[in-house]
Amino acid sequence: RVLGRILAEDVTGGENQIVLERGAMLDEAAVDLLEENSIDAVTVRSVIHCDARFGVCAACYGRDLARGHRVNVGEAVGVIAAQSIGEPGTQLTMRTFHVGGAVSRSVSTNNVQPNIDGTIQLDNVKTVQHADGHQVSVSRSGEVVVLDPQGRERERHKIPYGAMLAKPDQAEVTAGEVVASWDPHTHPVVSEMAGFVHLIDVVDGLTTVSEVDESTGLANIVVTDPKQRGAAGRDLRPMVKLVDAKGGDINIPGTDLPAQYFLPAGAVITVSDKQEVGVGDVLARIPQESSKTRDITGGLPRVADLFEARKPKEPAIMAEKTGVVSFGKETKGKIRLIITDEEREQHTFLIPKYHHVTVFDGEHIQKGEIIADGAPVPHDILRLLGVDALTNYMVNEVQEVYRLQGVKINDKHIEVILRQMMRKVEVLNPGETNLLKGEHLDRGAIADINNAAMEENKEPAEYEHQLLGITKASLATESFISAASFQETTRVLTEASVNGKRDELRGLKENVVVGRLIPAGTGFAYHTKRRESRAQEEVAVEDIWEALPVAEGEPSDTAEADVSADNSGDEAAAV
């Protein structure tokens, strides 16, 4: 994936010697060198972060994929990107794939095994110590990082809630050794402290049913779906609460929240009332089978949905803040979820009851983590996790569709289109500029305004990126001729004339419409030369003016009139 990219930072090998310098292009020989030094990750330049005001710079684009050298200035990379994504579209199917079945479920991963010898580091993992000595993960966004002997990160594995850790932080591991393991088919509810179980609203026949497991012959208590309960059981919320020997509440360590765990529909309760439990014991298991089998839209419709930045029908809900989860009083159709941040401020979110909430009372979550199942919303990823997270998500999702059809597309084509989708920004705080809060403008324009403000030691404006679908992005372009030639011609032209817009004719489309040479390829050189000669002519006219003798004293009215007449003539010649 790094072939043909340009390095943004020096790459160091063993003993910190520089293998490749910043600004080097990664050709085949350089990629072999990276493999020899077993370097897995490098920082490369990307068009997403390119600061070029118009178009992208050659260094951020990297290699011209047709010719194998650094891309020429004036190459129409946007057209190439659009054609590269559009052409294989003829090979994509329009049908929906049915993914997931007995086979694909049985191969889901259930442990972490490093591929190299090294040291493990637990990142964002909160654990509790089980009675038999091993650690149990009680955080949702935890990761195990594998470091090589030089201390460089080589691998990163996500570990789910309830995973058992066989190794502590900073422990030495060998390749193939199991570091963490979990049951891929169920999601456990783990007790974070010792105490006695108190089952609340668990009424057999009303909120729960007894089911006999065919394989083991044991009876399980399963929580029923609120929709299938009678009127009496609809408002009851089954939960497991931990109490001390006297029946008093036990708080989760470090918080003033009682240790209680709400049980969603389908949860299998594995403890009985008044049973004593230890730290890290499993109180209930939530089967994960149901969510895995779903139809995924494959082929062209999926690519269209991604590039049009459409919101999915059943969106995932992401945490807006980092903090501790608790549940408030429910309304008729919604669950009230409260996140208490580190400043003890509470943020309330109402989530529809048909969403399966995947977090528990008292759990610590990070901003941008998924708290209710569903398909991720690209706009939320951009707003909560930033530009890089959205780029990774979009590139991977688009590539996934083409990969199923055996089509190879270079990532940079998708990035070029993403850059255009993220061209607009919304002003959050105008600072000491003339902008207004909530104003939408181009990324390049706000960069110019902020640079000018900082030169005068004024406070720059704060902004956030907006994600527009390709149709909307085309209509929101700076050139009104380009937008009018695409869609909604009357509206675009009326707005342009009302606002007195001026088209600089910078893009290809507007130049085609007015019948000029396009500013790409040989036309790029022609337009550059034309601009340079115009600038030289203007300089020459200024020199002539400076050379003119100025009479001493006040100039007469007639002299002034002559000068202005001459001036207008010079301007006409220079244009």
XYZ file of C-alpha atoms in Angstrom:
575
model
C 0.000 0.000 0.000
C 2.963 2.358 0.447
C 4.384 1.776 -3.040
C 4.631 5.068 -4.929
C 4.098 7.253 -1.844
C 6.434 9.946 -0.498
C 7.767 9.682 3.064
C 6.664 12.357 5.526
C 9.223 11.348 8.191
C 12.629 9.656 8.290
C 12.444 5.864 8.592
C 14.841 4.416 11.169
C 15.967 0.794 11.320
C 17.761 -1.106 14.076
C 20.147 0.946 16.268
C 18.258 4.082 15.119
C 20.138 4.435 11.833
C 18.203 6.218 9.080
C 17.125 3.727 6.394
C 15.180 6.196 4.205
C 15.063 9.964 4.459
C 12.006 12.189 4.577
C 10.841 13.171 1.080
C 12.071 9.953 -0.576
C 9.667 8.228 -2.945
C 8.947 4.605 -2.081
C 9.697 2.719 -5.284
C 10.146 -1.077 -5.543
C 13.729 -0.945 -4.235
C 12.716 1.201 -1.233
C 9.838 -1.152 -0.387
C 12.252 -4.138 -0.476
C 14.527 -2.187 1.887
C 11.608 -1.708 4.309
C 10.911 -5.453 4.216
C 14.571 -6.306 4.839
C 14.541 -4.099 7.942
C 11.112 -5.600 8.887
C 9.478 -2.163 9.161
C 5.686 -2.521 9.194
C 4.498 1.081 9.419
C 5.789 4.323 7.900
C 4.347 7.839 7.769
C 3.618 8.917 4.208
C 2.235 12.103 2.673
C -1.400 12.005 1.644
C -3.569 14.228 -0.547
C -6.081 14.378 2.328
C -3.710 16.640 4.305
C -2.192 18.490 1.332
C -2.062 22.267 1.937
C -2.075 23.237 -1.760
C -4.676 25.988 -2.236
C -5.835 24.699 -5.640
C -5.464 21.049 -6.628
C -2.870 18.898 -4.842
C 0.930 19.078 -4.808
C 3.044 16.469 -6.587
C 4.764 15.395 -3.338
C 1.477 14.513 -1.607
C 0.229 12.602 -4.660
C 3.479 10.697 -5.198
C 4.023 8.420 -8.147
C 2.247 8.749 -11.479
C 0.771 5.248 -11.687
C 0.875 5.187 -15.500
C 4.520 6.204 -15.940
C 6.212 5.093 -12.731
C 7.924 8.409 -11.887
C 6.868 11.332 -9.677
C 3.669 12.842 -11.055
C 4.053 15.755 -13.514
C 2.754 19.172 -12.543
C -0.484 19.723 -14.467
C -1.587 16.069 -14.465
C -5.399 15.819 -14.194
C -5.297 13.570 -11.113
C -8.970 14.224 -10.234
C -10.200 12.919 -13.594
C -7.847 9.922 -13.323
C -9.188 9.164 -9.819
C -12.820 9.350 -10.956
C -12.156 7.126 -13.955
C -10.161 4.612 -11.882
C -13.120 4.160 -9.544
C -15.783 4.347 -12.253
C -14.249 1.949 -14.773
C -14.222 -1.239 -12.600
C -17.804 -0.334 -11.632
C -18.848 -2.076 -14.850
C -17.556 -5.324 -13.333
C -19.360 -4.917 -10.003
C -22.594 -6.734 -9.309
C -25.785 -4.910 -8.474
C -27.003 -7.686 -6.178
C -26.994 -8.029 -2.421
C -24.634 -10.595 -0.932
C -25.848 -12.805 1.854
C -22.878 -12.962 4.184
C -22.602 -15.012 7.337
C -23.622 -18.588 7.943
C -22.477 -21.555 10.018
C -19.041 -21.542 8.393
C -18.186 -17.852 8.584
C -19.321 -17.745 12.215
C -17.159 -20.644 13.301
C -13.967 -18.985 12.024
C -14.374 -15.739 14.003
C -11.278 -15.019 16.096
C -11.269 -15.911 19.767
C -7.719 -15.042 20.895
C -4.675 -12.842 20.325
C -1.428 -14.502 19.229
C 1.519 -12.229 18.334
C 3.426 -13.075 15.146
C 6.773 -11.960 16.603
C 8.741 -12.226 19.844
C 8.611 -9.040 21.893
C 6.974 -7.182 24.756
C 3.250 -6.585 25.130
C 1.790 -3.298 26.213
C -1.846 -2.911 27.252
C -3.334 0.237 25.745
C -6.528 1.649 27.294
C -7.244 -1.685 29.027
C -8.997 -1.644 32.405
C -8.774 -5.006 34.155
C -10.021 -6.761 37.286
C -8.206 -9.651 39.001
C -10.136 -12.940 38.979
C -9.978 -15.258 41.978
C -7.867 -17.812 40.061
C -5.182 -15.169 39.331
C -5.736 -14.093 35.721
C -6.864 -10.621 34.643
C -10.238 -9.966 32.983
C -10.650 -6.954 30.656
C -13.577 -4.682 31.572
C -12.940 -1.985 28.966
C -14.492 -1.923 25.523
C -11.806 -0.163 23.478
C -8.753 -1.943 24.884
C -5.864 -2.971 22.643
C -2.812 -5.182 23.035
C 0.277 -3.631 21.415
C 3.267 -5.845 20.578
C 6.651 -4.052 20.684
C 9.859 -5.408 19.153
C 13.185 -5.387 21.116
C 13.878 -1.812 19.828
C 10.595 -0.633 21.390
C 8.834 -0.049 18.045
C 5.176 -0.956 17.680
C 4.838 -3.977 15.389
C 1.310 -5.243 16.006
C -1.919 -3.955 17.521
C -4.878 -6.194 18.406
C -8.281 -5.175 19.755
C -9.472 -7.103 22.783
C -13.185 -7.197 23.622
C -14.920 -6.694 26.959
C -14.683 -9.825 29.117
C -11.492 -11.190 27.495
C -9.157 -13.164 29.759
C -5.569 -11.887 29.706
C -2.905 -14.549 30.061
C -0.074 -11.994 30.338
C 0.286 -8.792 32.386
C 1.378 -5.427 30.980
C 5.048 -5.203 29.824
C 5.396 -9.027 29.812
C 7.722 -10.791 27.363
C 5.936 -12.936 24.757
C 7.008 -15.365 22.068
C 5.456 -15.673 18.611
C 2.264 -17.770 18.622
C 1.753 -17.543 22.396
C -1.859 -16.809 23.442
C -1.960 -13.407 25.154
C -5.735 -12.993 25.481
C -8.715 -15.273 24.799
C -12.497 -14.880 24.776
C -15.688 -16.577 23.642
C -16.522 -15.135 20.205
C -20.183 -16.199 20.337
C -21.264 -14.564 23.589
C -20.696 -11.216 25.230
C -20.155 -11.669 29.004
C -21.322 -9.360 31.790
C -18.436 -9.347 34.288
C -18.703 -8.410 37.973
C -16.126 -5.766 38.913
C -16.285 -6.517 42.639
C -17.180 -9.305 45.052
C -20.597 -9.433 46.702
C -23.970 -11.166 46.761
C -26.318 -11.288 43.772
C -29.660 -9.538 44.036
C -31.853 -10.127 40.967
C -34.262 -7.242 40.323
C -37.339 -7.518 38.039
C -36.383 -11.104 37.151
C -39.795 -12.783 37.230
C -40.129 -16.228 35.661
C -42.818 -16.265 32.993
C -43.027 -12.453 32.945
C -39.580 -11.005 32.165
C -37.638 -14.287 31.832
C -38.270 -17.807 30.574
C -36.547 -21.079 31.376
C -35.032 -22.740 28.320
C -33.333 -26.135 28.279
C -30.069 -26.175 26.326
C -30.280 -29.118 23.909
C -26.542 -29.862 23.967
C -25.994 -29.789 27.769
C -29.473 -30.540 29.100
C -29.161 -27.652 31.590
C -31.939 -25.123 32.142
C -31.028 -21.492 31.371
C -32.883 -18.366 32.482
C -33.248 -16.145 29.397
C -34.477 -12.526 29.452
C -37.456 -12.056 27.110
C -37.923 -9.230 24.619
C -40.033 -6.378 26.143
C -42.223 -6.415 22.974
C -43.242 -10.035 23.685
C -44.093 -9.490 27.352
C -47.550 -8.876 28.763
C -48.616 -5.418 29.889
C -47.409 -6.096 33.450
C -43.846 -6.915 32.406
C -43.330 -4.287 29.723
C -41.920 -1.567 32.001
C -39.799 -3.910 34.134
C -36.039 -3.833 33.539
C -34.321 -7.029 34.632
C -30.933 -6.419 36.230
C -28.298 -8.047 38.390
C -27.345 -5.931 41.395
C -24.450 -6.669 43.748
C -25.056 -6.115 47.467
C -23.024 -6.758 50.632
C -23.863 -9.401 53.248
C -26.369 -7.035 54.916
C -28.119 -6.221 51.642
C -26.596 -2.719 51.275
C -25.498 -1.289 47.902
C -21.922 -1.799 46.721
C -20.434 0.984 44.574
C -18.227 0.418 41.535
C -14.608 1.290 42.559
C -13.715 4.936 41.942
C -17.333 6.015 41.357
C -20.457 6.638 43.396
C -22.540 4.426 41.083
C -24.083 1.241 42.530
C -22.851 -2.020 40.971
C -25.858 -2.954 38.863
C -25.928 -4.475 35.401
C -28.992 -4.142 33.160
C -29.730 -7.244 31.107
C -30.822 -6.815 27.472
C -33.298 -9.118 25.718
C -31.786 -12.528 25.000
C -29.272 -12.411 27.881
C -28.712 -15.729 29.649
C -28.434 -15.269 33.441
C -25.703 -17.524 34.847
C -26.112 -16.696 38.570
C -28.957 -17.204 41.039
C -30.423 -14.857 43.640
C -28.360 -14.398 46.866
C -25.410 -16.294 45.295
C -21.965 -15.074 46.328
C -19.745 -13.968 43.424
C -16.098 -12.919 43.213
C -14.318 -10.283 41.160
C -14.246 -11.136 37.436
C -17.061 -13.722 37.626
C -19.513 -13.870 34.732
C -23.020 -12.795 35.808
C -24.749 -13.205 32.433
C -23.955 -13.921 28.813
C -25.443 -12.110 25.807
C -25.427 -14.328 22.672
C -23.748 -12.647 19.693
C -25.116 -14.978 17.004
C -28.014 -12.802 15.907
C -26.008 -9.726 14.932
C -23.521 -11.571 12.710
C -25.853 -12.821 9.954
C -26.954 -9.851 7.965
C -27.213 -9.041 4.305
C -24.510 -6.676 3.222
C -25.156 -4.549 0.214
C -22.369 -5.313 -2.168
C -21.332 -3.892 -5.484
C -22.221 -0.546 -6.979
C -25.028 0.482 -4.586
C -22.575 0.223 -1.662
C -19.941 2.370 -3.432
C -22.632 4.921 -4.323
C -23.827 5.046 -0.686
C -20.273 5.667 0.539
C -19.425 8.419 -1.952
C -22.804 10.099 -1.556
C -22.146 10.009 2.253
C -25.663 8.678 2.882
C -26.749 7.987 6.440
C -27.498 4.261 6.941
C -31.048 3.064 7.746
C -30.025 1.620 11.124
C -27.146 3.855 12.231
C -24.777 3.006 15.052
C -24.805 5.483 17.922
C -21.376 6.724 18.990
C -20.360 8.190 22.340
C -20.126 11.995 22.137
C -17.911 12.227 25.251
C -15.378 10.205 27.210
C -16.646 9.182 30.650
C -18.651 6.753 32.768
C -21.996 5.427 31.562
C -25.160 5.405 33.670
C -28.842 5.065 32.805
C -31.543 7.552 33.795
C -35.331 7.353 33.858
C -36.709 5.930 30.624
C -39.292 7.662 28.474
C -41.969 5.811 26.495
C -39.845 4.774 23.527
C -36.342 5.816 24.524
C -33.558 4.855 26.924
C -31.895 7.750 28.749
C -28.129 7.230 28.690
C -25.978 9.575 30.775
C -22.211 9.976 30.321
C -20.406 11.619 33.246
C -17.070 13.077 32.108
C -13.907 13.685 34.155
C -15.144 17.141 35.205
C -18.231 15.425 36.730
C -20.419 17.061 34.066
C -23.353 14.974 32.884
C -24.316 14.623 29.212
C -27.684 13.008 28.493
C -28.551 11.131 25.291
C -31.889 9.582 24.379
C -31.543 6.315 22.459
C -34.561 4.580 20.860
C -35.402 1.283 22.609
C -35.136 -0.766 19.414
C -31.368 -0.067 19.391
C -29.309 -2.710 21.137
C -27.209 -0.720 23.641
C -23.847 -2.459 24.033
C -22.570 -0.649 27.150
C -23.309 -1.303 30.817
C -23.958 0.849 33.815
C -20.667 2.065 35.331
C -18.589 1.250 32.254
C -15.878 3.708 31.180
C -16.048 4.558 27.467
C -14.008 6.695 25.075
C -15.344 9.430 22.780
C -16.331 7.941 19.430
C -16.876 4.400 20.744
C -19.991 2.625 19.493
C -22.589 2.476 22.283
C -25.514 1.099 20.239
C -25.174 -1.442 17.433
C -25.665 -0.490 13.808
C -23.826 0.681 10.697
C -21.270 3.480 11.350
C -22.267 6.959 10.133
C -19.385 8.636 8.200
C -20.409 12.124 9.441
C -20.169 10.968 13.077
C -16.762 9.362 12.486
C -15.473 12.667 11.064
C -16.987 14.769 13.859
C -15.918 12.578 16.795
C -12.762 10.797 15.633
C -11.339 13.167 13.010
C -10.179 13.202 9.393
C -7.727 10.265 9.644
C -10.310 7.890 11.150
C -12.797 8.777 8.406
C -10.148 8.304 5.684
C -9.290 4.826 7.025
C -12.963 3.875 7.262
C -13.874 5.093 3.749
C -10.780 3.680 2.014
C -11.279 0.273 3.672
C -15.026 0.147 2.963
C -14.645 1.090 -0.719
C -11.715 -1.291 -1.188
C -13.721 -4.107 0.450
C -16.359 -3.914 -2.311
C -13.804 -3.980 -5.128
C -11.693 -6.650 -3.439
C -14.662 -9.058 -3.457
C -14.649 -8.736 -7.276
C -10.865 -9.093 -7.504
C -10.312 -5.477 -8.630
C -7.203 -3.631 -7.438
C -7.501 0.134 -6.997
C -4.789 2.361 -5.550
C -5.819 4.063 -2.276
C -4.774 7.491 -3.544
C -7.687 7.613 -6.038
C -10.180 7.190 -3.193
C -8.274 9.800 -1.144
C -8.435 12.351 -3.996
C -12.233 12.024 -4.081
C -12.452 12.126 -0.268
C -10.437 15.348 -0.279
C -13.060 16.941 -2.531
C -15.863 15.616 -0.281
C -14.209 17.240 2.752
C -13.448 20.540 1.032
C -16.032 22.556 2.965
C -15.628 23.600 6.608
C -18.047 25.086 9.141
C -16.899 27.927 11.401
C -17.264 27.016 15.105
C -15.661 30.103 16.607
C -14.902 33.115 14.363
C -12.083 34.391 16.645
C -10.992 37.881 15.533
C -11.862 37.382 11.850
C -14.820 38.769 9.878
C -16.456 35.343 9.623
C -19.731 34.339 11.275
C -20.364 31.314 13.476
C -21.932 28.526 11.422
C -20.675 29.949 8.115
C -19.675 27.389 5.459
C -16.669 28.068 3.255
C -13.829 26.341 1.422
C -10.920 24.857 3.360
C -8.417 26.902 1.342
C -10.337 30.147 1.887
C -10.423 29.754 5.690
C -6.698 28.872 5.699
C -5.954 32.168 3.873
C -8.149 34.148 6.316
C -6.502 32.496 9.348
C -2.972 33.114 8.000
C -3.798 36.784 7.453
C -5.230 37.021 10.998
C -2.153 35.391 12.555
C 0.190 37.772 10.704
C -1.627 40.625 12.443
C -1.416 38.737 15.787
C -5.178 38.218 15.854
C -6.987 35.099 17.041
C -7.716 32.750 14.084
C -11.112 31.133 13.487
C -11.816 27.589 14.697
C -13.612 25.269 12.300
C -14.601 21.661 11.714
C -14.654 19.728 8.446
C -17.955 18.973 6.759
C -18.511 15.778 4.767
C -20.545 16.268 1.584
C -21.625 13.581 -0.864
C -20.057 13.860 -4.329
C -23.252 15.339 -5.860
C -23.498 18.030 -3.169
C -19.742 18.675 -3.280
C -19.936 19.273 -7.059
C -22.720 21.829 -6.581
C -20.866 23.539 -3.724
C -17.720 24.120 -5.800
C -16.256 27.633 -6.122
C -16.855 27.715 -9.891
C -20.486 28.414 -10.772
C -19.983 27.471 -14.439
C -18.847 23.994 -13.388
C -21.794 23.628 -10.969
C -24.311 24.905 -13.550
C -23.101 22.417 -16.156
C -23.756 19.586 -13.691
C -27.223 19.911 -12.090
C -29.865 22.473 -11.093
C -28.615 24.947 -13.745
C -31.261 27.624 -13.124
C -30.751 27.689 -9.345
C -26.952 27.816 -9.619
C -26.960 30.616 -12.209
C -29.593 32.672 -10.332
C -27.602 32.439 -7.074
C -24.373 33.330 -8.883
C -25.909 36.423 -10.541
C -27.630 37.577 -7.322
C -24.355 37.258 -5.387
C -22.301 38.803 -8.205
C -19.967 35.784 -8.284
C -16.783 35.767 -10.349
C -15.459 32.536 -11.902
C -11.683 32.315 -12.030
C -11.847 29.448 -14.598
C -9.442 27.283 -12.600
C -10.937 23.833 -13.207
C -11.248 21.695 -16.330
C -15.025 21.807 -16.733
C -15.460 25.575 -16.733
C -12.679 25.972 -19.303
C -14.311 23.382 -21.570
C -17.639 25.222 -21.278
C -16.167 28.594 -22.310
C -14.006 26.997 -25.021
C -10.485 27.659 -23.665
C -7.584 25.255 -23.417
C -7.978 23.203 -20.231
C -5.416 24.019 -17.496
C -3.992 20.469 -17.478
C -1.232 18.776 -19.458
C 0.097 21.061 -22.225
C -2.688 23.562 -21.446
C -1.234 23.949 -17.937
C 2.067 25.194 -19.398
C 0.162 27.511 -21.785
C -1.863 29.104 -18.983
C 1.199 29.413 -16.712
C 3.129 31.139 -19.506
C 0.173 33.436 -20.245
C -0.056 34.473 -16.570
C 3.688 35.114 -16.395
C 3.686 37.314 -19.530
C 0.700 39.281 -18.180
C 2.541 39.851 -14.889
C 5.666 41.002 -16.791
C 3.601 43.437 -18.883
C 2.054 44.895 -15.717
C 5.539 45.332 -14.184
C 6.735 47.040 -17.404
C 3.795 49.493 -17.311
C 4.568 50.330 -13.661
C 8.227 50.967 -14.577
C 7.168 53.394 -17.343
C 4.977 55.246 -14.880
C 7.773 55.545 -12.343
C 10.101 56.855 -15.084
C 7.696 59.694 -16.109
C 8.913 63.161 -14.957
C 6.578 64.733 -12.390
C 6.259 68.563 -12.586
C 6.965 70.416 -9.353
C 4.024 72.070 -7.588
C 0.344 71.218 -7.965
C -0.619 69.603 -11.312
C -3.301 71.464 -13.284
C -6.744 70.007 -14.033
C -5.830 69.408 -17.676
C -2.657 67.510 -16.710
C -4.694 65.276 -14.393
C -7.196 64.541 -17.157
C -4.374 63.626 -19.580
C -2.753 61.304 -17.049
C -5.994 59.464 -16.346
C -6.665 59.054 -20.071
C -3.162 57.614 -20.596
C -3.572 55.348 -17.596
C -6.776 53.811 -18.887
C -5.064 53.132 -22.217
C -2.155 51.341 -20.486
C -4.514 49.203 -18.439
C -6.362 48.142 -21.556
C -3.066 47.127 -23.152
C -1.998 45.138 -20.105
C -5.250 43.155 -19.837
